[in-house]
CSV table of C-alpha atoms in Angstrom, one decimal:
chain,number,residue,atom,x,y,z
X,1,GLN,CA,0.0,0.0,0.0
X,2,VAL,CA,1.5,3.3,-1.1
X,3,GLN,CA,1.7,5.9,1.7
X,4,LEU,CA,2.7,9.5,1.5
X,5,GLN,CA,3.7,11.8,4.4
X,6,GLU,CA,4.3,15.5,4.3
X,7,SER,CA,6.8,17.2,6.6
X,8,GLY,CA,8.0,20.7,7.1
X,9,PRO,CA,7.4,23.8,9.2
X,10,GLY,CA,3.9,24.7,10.2
X,11,LEU,CA,4.6,28.4,10.4
X,12,VAL,CA,6.2,30.6,7.8
X,13,LYS,CA,6.7,34.3,8.0
X,14,PRO,CA,5.4,36.6,5.2
X,15,SER,CA,7.8,37.1,2.3
X,16,GLU,CA,9.8,34.0,3.2
X,17,THR,CA,9.9,30.6,1.5
X,18,LEU,CA,7.6,27.7,2.3
X,19,SER,CA,9.4,24.3,2.1
X,20,LEU,CA,7.8,20.9,2.4
X,21,THR,CA,8.9,17.4,1.7
X,22,CYS,CA,6.8,14.4,0.9
X,23,THR,CA,8.1,10.9,1.7
X,24,VAL,CA,6.8,8.0,-0.3
X,25,SER,CA,6.7,4.5,1.1
X,26,GLY,CA,5.2,1.2,0.0
X,27,GLY,CA,5.6,1.7,-3.7
X,28,SER,CA,8.0,2.9,-6.4
X,29,ILE,CA,8.5,6.5,-7.1
X,30,ARG,CA,9.3,5.6,-10.7
X,31,ASN,CA,6.8,6.0,-13.5
X,32,ASN,CA,4.5,8.1,-11.4
X,33,TYR,CA,3.6,11.8,-11.2
X,34,TRP,CA,4.0,13.4,-7.8
X,35,SER,CA,1.9,16.5,-7.1
X,36,TRP,CA,1.4,19.1,-4.5
X,37,ILE,CA,-2.2,20.3,-3.9
X,38,ARG,CA,-3.4,22.8,-1.3
X,39,GLN,CA,-6.7,23.4,0.3
X,40,SER,CA,-7.8,26.7,1.9
X,41,PRO,CA,-11.2,27.9,3.0
X,42,GLY,CA,-11.0,30.8,0.5
X,43,LYS,CA,-9.8,29.0,-2.6
X,44,GLY,CA,-10.8,25.4,-2.1
X,45,LEU,CA,-8.6,22.7,-3.6
X,46,GLU,CA,-5.8,24.0,-5.9
X,47,TRP,CA,-3.3,21.9,-7.8
X,48,ILE,CA,0.1,23.5,-7.4
X,49,GLY,CA,2.2,21.3,-9.8
X,50,PHE,CA,3.9,17.9,-10.3
X,51,VAL,CA,7.3,16.4,-10.7
X,52,TYR,CA,7.8,13.2,-12.7
X,53,TYR,CA,10.4,10.9,-11.4
X,54,THR,CA,12.8,11.9,-14.2
X,55,GLY,CA,12.6,15.5,-12.9
X,56,THR,CA,10.2,16.9,-15.4
X,57,THR,CA,7.8,19.4,-13.9
X,58,ASN,CA,4.6,21.2,-14.7
X,59,TYR,CA,3.2,24.0,-12.6
X,60,ASN,CA,-0.1,25.8,-12.2
X,61,PRO,CA,0.3,29.1,-14.1
X,62,SER,CA,-1.3,30.9,-11.2
X,63,LEU,CA,1.7,30.0,-9.0
X,64,LYS,CA,4.4,29.2,-11.6
X,65,SER,CA,6.6,32.2,-10.8
X,66,ARG,CA,6.9,31.2,-7.2
X,67,VAL,CA,7.0,27.4,-7.2
X,68,THR,CA,9.7,24.8,-7.5
X,69,ILE,CA,8.9,21.1,-7.2
X,70,SER,CA,11.8,18.7,-7.4
X,71,MET,CA,12.7,15.1,-6.6
X,72,GLY,CA,14.5,14.8,-3.3
X,73,THR,CA,18.1,13.7,-2.6
X,74,SER,CA,16.6,10.7,-1.0
X,75,LYS,CA,15.2,8.3,-3.7
X,76,ASN,CA,11.7,8.2,-2.2
X,77,GLN,CA,11.2,11.9,-1.6
X,78,PHE,CA,10.1,15.0,-3.4
X,79,SER,CA,9.8,18.6,-2.3
X,80,LEU,CA,7.9,21.8,-2.7
X,81,LYS,CA,9.3,25.4,-2.4
X,82,LEU,CA,7.0,28.4,-2.6
X,83,THR,CA,8.7,31.7,-2.4
X,84,SER,CA,7.5,35.1,-1.2
X,85,VAL,CA,4.5,33.8,0.7
X,86,THR,CA,1.7,35.8,2.0
X,87,ALA,CA,-1.3,35.1,4.2
X,88,ALA,CA,-3.1,33.9,1.1
X,89,ASP,CA,-0.8,30.9,1.0
X,90,THR,CA,-2.1,29.7,4.4
X,91,ALA,CA,-3.6,26.3,3.6
X,92,VAL,CA,-3.4,22.6,4.2
X,93,TYR,CA,-0.8,21.2,1.8
X,94,TYR,CA,-1.2,17.7,0.4
X,95,CYS,CA,1.2,15.6,-1.6
X,96,ALA,CA,-0.5,13.2,-4.0
X,97,ARG,CA,0.3,10.6,-6.6
X,98,ALA,CA,-1.2,10.2,-10.1
X,99,PRO,CA,-0.2,7.1,-12.2
X,100,GLY,CA,-0.2,9.3,-15.3
X,101,GLY,CA,0.2,12.9,-16.2
X,102,LEU,CA,-3.4,13.7,-16.5
X,103,LEU,CA,-5.1,11.1,-14.3
X,104,PRO,CA,-6.9,11.2,-11.0
X,105,PHE,CA,-4.9,11.4,-7.8
X,106,ASP,CA,-5.1,7.9,-6.3
X,107,TYR,CA,-2.9,8.3,-3.2
X,108,TRP,CA,-2.7,11.3,-0.9
X,109,GLY,CA,-0.8,12.3,2.1
X,110,GLN,CA,-2.7,13.2,5.3
X,111,GLY,CA,-2.0,16.9,4.7
X,112,THR,CA,0.0,19.5,6.7
X,113,LEU,CA,-1.3,22.9,7.7
X,114,VAL,CA,1.0,25.7,6.9
X,115,THR,CA,0.2,29.1,8.4
X,116,VAL,CA,1.8,32.3,7.0
X,117,SER,CA,2.1,34.8,9.8
X,118,SER,CA,4.6,37.0,11.5
U,1,ASP,CA,-8.5,27.2,-16.8
U,2,ILE,CA,-11.6,25.0,-16.9
U,3,GLN,CA,-14.1,26.0,-14.2
U,4,LEU,CA,-16.2,23.4,-12.4
U,5,THR,CA,-19.3,24.6,-10.7
U,6,GLN,CA,-20.8,22.3,-8.1
U,7,SER,CA,-24.4,22.5,-6.8
U,8,PRO,CA,-25.6,22.6,-4.2
U,9,SER,CA,-22.8,23.9,-2.0
U,10,SER,CA,-24.4,22.0,0.9
U,11,LEU,CA,-27.4,19.8,1.6
U,12,SER,CA,-29.1,18.2,4.5
U,13,ALA,CA,-30.4,14.6,4.1
U,14,SER,CA,-31.5,11.7,6.1
U,15,VAL,CA,-30.1,8.1,6.2
U,16,GLY,CA,-31.7,6.3,3.3
U,17,ASP,CA,-32.3,9.3,1.2
U,18,ARG,CA,-31.3,9.5,-2.5
U,19,VAL,CA,-28.8,12.3,-3.0
U,20,THR,CA,-27.7,14.0,-6.2
U,21,ILE,CA,-24.8,16.4,-6.6
U,22,THR,CA,-24.1,18.2,-9.9
U,23,CYS,CA,-20.8,19.5,-11.3
U,24,ARG,CA,-20.9,21.7,-14.4
U,25,ALA,CA,-17.8,22.2,-16.5
U,26,SER,CA,-17.1,25.5,-18.3
U,27,GLN,CA,-16.2,23.6,-21.5
U,28,ASP,CA,-16.2,20.1,-22.9
U,29,ILE,CA,-14.1,17.7,-20.8
U,30,ASP,CA,-15.5,14.5,-22.4
U,31,THR,CA,-15.6,12.1,-19.5
U,32,TRP,CA,-12.3,13.2,-17.8
U,33,LEU,CA,-13.9,13.8,-14.4
U,34,VAL,CA,-13.4,12.2,-11.0
U,35,TRP,CA,-15.4,12.5,-7.9
U,36,TYR,CA,-13.8,12.6,-4.5
U,37,GLN,CA,-15.1,12.2,-1.0
U,38,GLN,CA,-13.5,14.1,1.9
U,39,LYS,CA,-14.1,13.6,5.6
U,40,PRO,CA,-13.0,16.2,8.2
U,41,ALA,CA,-9.2,16.3,8.6
U,42,LYS,CA,-8.7,13.6,6.0
U,43,ALA,CA,-7.4,13.7,2.4
U,44,PRO,CA,-9.9,13.3,-0.5
U,45,LYS,CA,-10.6,9.8,-1.6
U,46,SER,CA,-11.5,9.0,-5.1
U,47,LEU,CA,-14.9,7.4,-5.6
U,48,ILE,CA,-15.7,7.5,-9.4
U,49,SER,CA,-13.3,8.2,-12.3
U,50,ALA,CA,-14.0,8.7,-16.0
U,51,ALA,CA,-17.3,10.2,-15.0
U,52,SER,CA,-19.0,6.9,-14.2
U,53,THR,CA,-16.4,4.2,-13.3
U,54,LEU,CA,-16.6,3.1,-9.7
U,55,GLN,CA,-13.3,2.8,-8.0
U,56,SER,CA,-12.4,-0.5,-6.4
U,57,GLY,CA,-13.9,-1.0,-3.0
U,58,VAL,CA,-16.4,1.9,-3.3
U,59,PRO,CA,-20.0,0.8,-2.5
U,60,SER,CA,-22.4,0.4,-5.4
U,61,ARG,CA,-24.8,2.9,-4.0
U,62,PHE,CA,-22.5,5.5,-5.5
U,63,SER,CA,-22.8,6.2,-9.2
U,64,GLY,CA,-21.8,8.9,-11.7
U,65,SER,CA,-23.2,10.1,-15.0
U,66,ARG,CA,-22.6,12.7,-17.7
U,67,SER,CA,-24.8,14.7,-19.9
U,68,GLY,CA,-22.7,17.1,-22.0
U,69,THR,CA,-20.8,19.3,-19.6
U,70,ASP,CA,-23.0,18.4,-16.7
U,71,PHE,CA,-21.9,15.6,-14.4
U,72,THR,CA,-23.9,14.0,-11.6
U,73,LEU,CA,-22.9,12.0,-8.5
U,74,THR,CA,-25.7,10.0,-7.0
U,75,ILE,CA,-25.9,8.2,-3.7
U,76,SER,CA,-28.8,5.9,-4.0
U,77,SER,CA,-29.4,5.3,-0.3
U,78,LEU,CA,-27.4,7.6,2.0
U,79,GLN,CA,-25.6,5.8,4.8
U,80,PRO,CA,-24.1,7.3,8.0
U,81,GLU,CA,-20.6,7.0,6.7
U,82,ASP,CA,-21.5,9.1,3.6
U,83,PHE,CA,-21.8,12.3,5.5
U,84,ALA,CA,-18.8,14.2,4.1
U,85,THR,CA,-17.8,16.8,1.5
U,86,TYR,CA,-17.8,15.8,-2.2
U,87,TYR,CA,-15.6,17.3,-4.9
U,88,CYS,CA,-15.4,16.9,-8.6
U,89,GLN,CA,-12.1,17.4,-10.5
U,90,GLN,CA,-11.4,17.6,-14.2
U,91,TYR,CA,-8.3,16.0,-15.7
U,92,LYS,CA,-8.9,16.9,-19.4
U,93,THR,CA,-6.3,19.7,-19.4
U,94,TYR,CA,-3.7,21.4,-17.3
U,95,PRO,CA,-4.1,22.7,-14.7
U,96,PRO,CA,-6.4,20.1,-13.2
U,97,THR,CA,-9.1,22.0,-11.4
U,98,PHE,CA,-11.6,21.1,-8.7
U,99,GLY,CA,-15.2,22.1,-8.0
U,100,GLY,CA,-16.0,24.1,-4.9
U,101,GLY,CA,-17.4,21.1,-3.0
U,102,THR,CA,-20.8,19.9,-1.7
U,103,LYS,CA,-21.1,19.3,2.0
U,104,VAL,CA,-23.6,16.6,2.8
U,105,GLU,CA,-24.9,17.0,6.3
U,106,ILE,CA,-27.3,15.0,8.5
U,107,LYS,CA,-30.8,16.3,8.6
C-alpha cells in the first residue's frame, strides 16, 4: 500500500519561502507523477504542480513564478518550495500521486497545515 | 482554466435518502472527471473516475453520470458514513481543477 507523508514547518513568515517534503513508502517512485495540492477555505482545492520521477515538472500558471517542485536527494522523496509567501498561502498542503500525467490522484498524504504569519 | 461549478454547496439529508450532486464544466471535458469524498481532517478519496467508473472498494450505492458538460454524482441510499464533502475534478487539461465542493450533512 502506497503511503505519502508531508513534513516541514507549520509556520512561515510573510515574504519567506515555504518548504515541504513528501516521503513515499510502500511503492515505487518511478513511473508516477507526484503532485502538491493545497486546500484553503478561501480557494478550495488548488493543484500546485507535479514532478515526474525523471525530474520533469509542470506548474499551475497561477503559482508558476513562485513554485519549485523537485525530486529529493533521497530516492523516495520529493519537495515543494513556494517563495514570497503571504497570508493567502495559508492552507493545508497535500502531496499526492497520479499514475499518469493527467489522471486522478489515487494516493494522498494526510496533509499538513502551513500558516503564514509574522 | 476549466471552471467546475458544483451545486448545491451544501445539503441536508437523512439516512436512506437518495442524494444527487451536480458538477458543471465551463467547457467540454469529455468524461475526464473524477469524484472525491473528503471527511474532516482527511485527504480526499476517489470514488468515481472517468465520470462513471466506480473505483475498487467503493460501495455500489455511488454512481456517476454525464450529460454534455453536466456531471452527476448520485448516492442511492445515504448511509451514516457518507456524510462528508464531495468534490469533482477535471483531468482533461492542465491545470487540473476542482469544484467548490458539496457538503452533505445530517438532517
